[in-house]
């Protein structure tokens, strides 16, 4: 049994709309050993290792259901297979480490039996590294319980022990998980619908997106004063400031040697406390020191954390932590150091073991309380009390094992917020305010927190600039307090924005241009857009990162940028299959089309499967799903979205479904014919909104480039659904062109040669066919020449379809390959294309095979003559565009008799602002629509997928 493949999905994917890990697991010979055959002993051993599995319901939907599946019954004696068991074990391991995960599913990778014993195992995770390790440890545990003859030695080393591996996993998970304080702040943000991003492997968190973001690091906020933090860490300065405010503090001296510490203790009077000058979390503190030896030992302990050590008077009383947020006391907790209580029978070690059996205690921050460790500090405390670990304390005697009351060292906490005296409450607020902290913890010692410090005495030991919240949100005793909520409300007062609008665009072709169009429209509307595309990340129109940035990493870059206030995400198939989407939902999602491309790769073999991948974008759209009504695979996606609005886009004004959708008050973008050309028109809630003539959009080449007409329609529909004003949409479309610098490789036109060059990145049959159609619609007075290729990793039939898309439409064909062979021979792709062209009747003298891209483009440029049209399908975009623009024709003169007559430029008036009455729509057959699978609801018409339902 082995893991042969792993994918970590950070967001919505084919498997879930939340983070999951997918394993491809090969059971090998263990396919013949389901749990029923392995026997009851195997199941019992697994339950003994992970008792929590008894709570898993599995398909039975009730506790114990999974155990029933493993044991099997008369109807299913085989039980279940180990792939399914690994799924549950990986989930339970994360539960043991403190994560709340429950989702999982396991399926045969090839239900038809072509790959027996190979399974897809999917399970939920909270923290990436922990989730991966849970899968690995689950594999080891399952293999370790197998009979010796079935146990794979490469998976389970001889020195492997389950208990050690489990505890190591818990510690591993906790080192990578958010601490309890940070986790409580993140939870409070999530409860308020505030998004968050983890910015490092520690506790640096971004709350909110773009320009609305705030940052926290543990309980320090982005608004916390640096000077205040420095003061809080300087115990001596803190003491002076508080004393000057008339607040109760102990007397203290700063020393740099053990001898000076002893003299200071003698001046102050025993007992004393020693602590680092600038320490935190109780590290290096020794209290109640009564002898010279103890003072010297205390100095040494403090000196491990700071070059200067503070010696101060010892305050008698209980230890309290008072939490102040935004000038208000939020919580008060009484802390008790880790200890045991003698019973006159058991040793200290036995008492500690008994205390650690408390289910509330765990490793590190795993549980509400931490296990008590018998270490050097515990030995020191026992020695001071005249005991040892094997000593038996008398009944009722409290034996301290720590000098400080930190929960992380086994201490306990009891909430006292409701009984704190008003004077003590005011004292805490004044102390934190005096230091200048927005979030601060006051360590206060007094005999009784319910009495005023002015009456019973007491004093402030120190001020914490990053106070822990665990003792407040999960006290050992008393009422849990919402310590995190006030911090989040301070950073994001009610009504404050925390999210930026997000639009996600996918499809086989056109998504890059549509994304760029939409980003340009938003900029014209006054936004600062963040854009992810196949050639980089753009912030406010400037490329900040180069490369294919259409996955979740790029999404994170954009949302983390403090400048942006709207995000436009191009989402590609590869990123969705590799890691899912980078956000849990989007405001507006669009699917432009589903065409044959990348089929036969990553398990996607059909258009229907490809549509299922691209459908994810609209499955997670909240406000509006924008769908191509002219693509059957896309319009059917309306059955899979819960967005508040459905917006159909069509170039067919007689589209039956769209017509009825509009009549039902739905949203649509349609292309309508008029006297002056074709008008992009919006419909919404019965309104008819003529937007813009297509010939006034530069990217459409006066309306001839129908693919960019379609892209402009999608961009308009997306912008409208983002509540962008109509004038801004019009201005954006008017000013967007397809220059190489604005849309590299997307129908770039170069007119500086005697012939016209159209330069495009089309790399599948549909996109190539669209560009070939455009070449046919343009007025050309010379020849039409094409440089054509196909990616080497496509199927043979895909490359053949590319050749068919151009066959018979050009006067000359230059067949090439991409630089990256992707498994093909150097001349294989151009030879395949040439062969198809010959089959379609293209003459041999019309075909030139030049495998190298640079040489092929150079040959075609040299062929160009006055009036020709050269269509170049390029792969290395920047290099090839420079080749086109820097080319100098050797001879381009053409006799004057052949010069074409120049038609005057059209200056037709734009009528996009007029409020035309809605055109009369032809009557429809409601019965036929309903019979074809469409139903009416409050959003208009949508398709009902009976298989999905």
PDB file of C-alpha atoms in Angstrom, residues 520-631:
ATOM      1  CA  UNK A 520      -9.809  48.169 -17.483  1.00  0.00           C
ATOM      2  CA  UNK A 521     -13.494  48.988 -16.984  1.00  0.00           C
ATOM      3  CA  UNK A 522     -13.094  48.930 -13.201  1.00  0.00           C
ATOM      4  CA  UNK A 523     -10.118  51.293 -13.469  1.00  0.00           C
ATOM      5  CA  UNK A 524     -12.189  53.667 -15.587  1.00  0.00           C
ATOM      6  CA  UNK A 525     -14.842  53.477 -12.860  1.00  0.00           C
ATOM      7  CA  UNK A 526     -12.342  54.714 -10.254  1.00  0.00           C
ATOM      8  CA  UNK A 527     -11.327  51.394  -8.709  1.00  0.00           C
ATOM      9  CA  UNK A 528      -7.803  50.143  -8.149  1.00  0.00           C
ATOM     10  CA  UNK A 529      -8.010  46.642  -9.618  1.00  0.00           C
ATOM     11  CA  UNK A 530      -5.865  43.623  -8.866  1.00  0.00           C
ATOM     12  CA  UNK A 531      -5.769  41.328 -11.906  1.00  0.00           C
ATOM     13  CA  UNK A 532      -4.478  37.772 -12.329  1.00  0.00           C
ATOM     14  CA  UNK A 533      -3.825  36.489 -15.850  1.00  0.00           C
ATOM     15  CA  UNK A 534      -1.849  33.929 -17.792  1.00  0.00           C
ATOM     16  CA  UNK A 535       1.030  36.384 -18.154  1.00  0.00           C
ATOM     17  CA  UNK A 536       1.222  37.856 -14.669  1.00  0.00           C
ATOM     18  CA  UNK A 537      -0.288  39.728 -11.756  1.00  0.00           C
ATOM     19  CA  UNK A 538      -1.273  43.342 -12.358  1.00  0.00           C
ATOM     20  CA  UNK A 539      -1.927  45.936  -9.665  1.00  0.00           C
ATOM     21  CA  UNK A 540      -3.633  49.067 -10.945  1.00  0.00           C
ATOM     22  CA  UNK A 541      -2.534  48.221 -14.481  1.00  0.00           C
ATOM     23  CA  UNK A 542       1.145  47.603 -13.629  1.00  0.00           C
ATOM     24  CA  UNK A 543       2.540  44.100 -13.852  1.00  0.00           C
ATOM     25  CA  UNK A 544       4.103  43.172 -10.514  1.00  0.00           C
ATOM     26  CA  UNK A 545       4.743  39.455 -11.112  1.00  0.00           C
ATOM     27  CA  UNK A 546       5.459  37.804 -14.453  1.00  0.00           C
ATOM     28  CA  UNK A 547       4.351  34.305 -15.447  1.00  0.00           C
ATOM     29  CA  UNK A 548       1.216  32.196 -15.612  1.00  0.00           C
ATOM     30  CA  UNK A 549      -0.621  33.504 -12.551  1.00  0.00           C
ATOM     31  CA  UNK A 550      -4.083  31.956 -12.799  1.00  0.00           C
ATOM     32  CA  UNK A 551      -4.007  29.806  -9.667  1.00  0.00           C
ATOM     33  CA  UNK A 552      -4.613  30.332  -5.953  1.00  0.00           C
ATOM     34  CA  UNK A 553      -1.114  31.708  -5.298  1.00  0.00           C
ATOM     35  CA  UNK A 554      -1.817  34.665  -7.580  1.00  0.00           C
ATOM     36  CA  UNK A 555      -5.230  35.160  -5.994  1.00  0.00           C
ATOM     37  CA  UNK A 556      -3.545  35.431  -2.624  1.00  0.00           C
ATOM     38  CA  UNK A 557      -1.051  37.977  -3.989  1.00  0.00           C
ATOM     39  CA  UNK A 558      -3.824  40.202  -5.224  1.00  0.00           C
ATOM     40  CA  UNK A 559      -5.968  40.023  -2.096  1.00  0.00           C
ATOM     41  CA  UNK A 560      -2.937  40.693   0.113  1.00  0.00           C
ATOM     42  CA  UNK A 561      -2.000  43.851  -1.779  1.00  0.00           C
ATOM     43  CA  UNK A 562      -2.888  46.877   0.384  1.00  0.00           C
ATOM     44  CA  UNK A 563      -3.655  49.031  -2.658  1.00  0.00           C
ATOM     45  CA  UNK A 564      -6.433  47.160  -4.464  1.00  0.00           C
ATOM     46  CA  UNK A 565     -10.158  47.569  -3.875  1.00  0.00           C
ATOM     47  CA  UNK A 566     -11.472  45.129  -6.492  1.00  0.00           C
ATOM     48  CA  UNK A 567     -10.121  41.791  -7.757  1.00  0.00           C
ATOM     49  CA  UNK A 568     -10.450  40.310 -11.243  1.00  0.00           C
ATOM     50  CA  UNK A 569      -9.314  36.689 -11.373  1.00  0.00           C
ATOM     51  CA  UNK A 570      -8.647  34.734 -14.520  1.00  0.00           C
ATOM     52  CA  UNK A 571      -9.128  31.120 -13.449  1.00  0.00           C
ATOM     53  CA  UNK A 572      -7.604  28.380 -15.580  1.00  0.00           C
ATOM     54  CA  UNK A 573      -8.283  24.664 -15.775  1.00  0.00           C
ATOM     55  CA  UNK A 574      -4.774  23.764 -14.643  1.00  0.00           C
ATOM     56  CA  UNK A 575      -4.993  25.706 -11.392  1.00  0.00           C
ATOM     57  CA  UNK A 576      -8.418  24.296 -10.596  1.00  0.00           C
ATOM     58  CA  UNK A 577      -7.200  20.729 -11.093  1.00  0.00           C
ATOM     59  CA  UNK A 578      -3.930  21.283  -9.261  1.00  0.00           C
ATOM     60  CA  UNK A 579      -4.939  23.321  -6.204  1.00  0.00           C
ATOM     61  CA  UNK A 580      -8.521  24.580  -6.545  1.00  0.00           C
ATOM     62  CA  UNK A 581      -9.594  28.205  -6.269  1.00  0.00           C
ATOM     63  CA  UNK A 582      -7.866  30.683  -3.993  1.00  0.00           C
ATOM     64  CA  UNK A 583     -11.029  32.045  -2.373  1.00  0.00           C
ATOM     65  CA  UNK A 584     -14.039  30.256  -0.850  1.00  0.00           C
ATOM     66  CA  UNK A 585     -16.469  32.292  -2.964  1.00  0.00           C
ATOM     67  CA  UNK A 586     -16.615  35.148  -5.458  1.00  0.00           C
ATOM     68  CA  UNK A 587     -19.151  37.884  -5.996  1.00  0.00           C
ATOM     69  CA  UNK A 588     -19.489  37.309  -9.726  1.00  0.00           C
ATOM     70  CA  UNK A 589     -18.369  34.263 -11.690  1.00  0.00           C
ATOM     71  CA  UNK A 590     -18.408  33.759 -15.449  1.00  0.00           C
ATOM     72  CA  UNK A 591     -17.915  30.788 -17.767  1.00  0.00           C
ATOM     73  CA  UNK A 592     -17.292  31.947 -21.339  1.00  0.00           C
ATOM     74  CA  UNK A 593     -17.242  28.614 -23.177  1.00  0.00           C
ATOM     75  CA  UNK A 594     -16.134  25.000 -22.978  1.00  0.00           C
ATOM     76  CA  UNK A 595     -14.152  23.841 -25.997  1.00  0.00           C
ATOM     77  CA  UNK A 596     -11.823  20.965 -26.732  1.00  0.00           C
ATOM     78  CA  UNK A 597      -8.445  21.782 -25.170  1.00  0.00           C
ATOM     79  CA  UNK A 598      -6.141  19.904 -22.794  1.00  0.00           C
ATOM     80  CA  UNK A 599      -8.354  16.817 -23.090  1.00  0.00           C
ATOM     81  CA  UNK A 600      -6.670  13.575 -22.168  1.00  0.00           C
ATOM     82  CA  UNK A 601      -4.673  15.333 -19.446  1.00  0.00           C
ATOM     83  CA  UNK A 602      -5.035  15.118 -15.631  1.00  0.00           C
ATOM     84  CA  UNK A 603      -7.973  12.750 -15.895  1.00  0.00           C
ATOM     85  CA  UNK A 604     -10.121  15.085 -18.036  1.00  0.00           C
ATOM     86  CA  UNK A 605     -11.063  13.184 -21.182  1.00  0.00           C
ATOM     87  CA  UNK A 606     -14.326  14.747 -22.343  1.00  0.00           C
ATOM     88  CA  UNK A 607     -16.003  18.128 -22.736  1.00  0.00           C
ATOM     89  CA  UNK A 608     -18.485  17.143 -20.056  1.00  0.00           C
ATOM     90  CA  UNK A 609     -15.670  16.525 -17.577  1.00  0.00           C
ATOM     91  CA  UNK A 610     -13.994  19.788 -18.570  1.00  0.00           C
ATOM     92  CA  UNK A 611     -17.290  21.604 -18.023  1.00  0.00           C
ATOM     93  CA  UNK A 612     -17.516  20.125 -14.538  1.00  0.00           C
ATOM     94  CA  UNK A 613     -14.103  21.617 -13.730  1.00  0.00           C
ATOM     95  CA  UNK A 614     -14.909  25.072 -15.061  1.00  0.00           C
ATOM     96  CA  UNK A 615     -18.328  25.005 -13.384  1.00  0.00           C
ATOM     97  CA  UNK A 616     -16.618  25.444 -10.000  1.00  0.00           C
ATOM     98  CA  UNK A 617     -16.362  29.186 -10.657  1.00  0.00           C
ATOM     99  CA  UNK A 618     -20.137  29.643 -10.809  1.00  0.00           C
ATOM    100  CA  UNK A 619     -20.826  27.093  -8.094  1.00  0.00           C
ATOM    101  CA  UNK A 620     -19.169  29.492  -5.644  1.00  0.00           C
ATOM    102  CA  UNK A 621     -20.550  32.736  -7.103  1.00  0.00           C
ATOM    103  CA  UNK A 622     -22.735  34.566  -4.573  1.00  0.00           C
ATOM    104  CA  UNK A 623     -24.180  37.560  -6.402  1.00  0.00           C
ATOM    105  CA  UNK A 624     -24.305  36.607 -10.081  1.00  0.00           C
ATOM    106  CA  UNK A 625     -23.382  33.718 -12.368  1.00  0.00           C
ATOM    107  CA  UNK A 626     -22.689  34.872 -15.936  1.00  0.00           C
ATOM    108  CA  UNK A 627     -23.137  32.052 -18.455  1.00  0.00           C
ATOM    109  CA  UNK A 628     -22.767  31.648 -22.206  1.00  0.00           C
ATOM    110  CA  UNK A 629     -26.258  30.714 -23.342  1.00  0.00           C
ATOM    111  CA  UNK A 630     -24.936  29.731 -26.786  1.00  0.00           C
ATOM    112  CA  UNK A 631     -22.833  26.886 -25.338  1.00  0.00           C
TER     113      UNK A 631
END
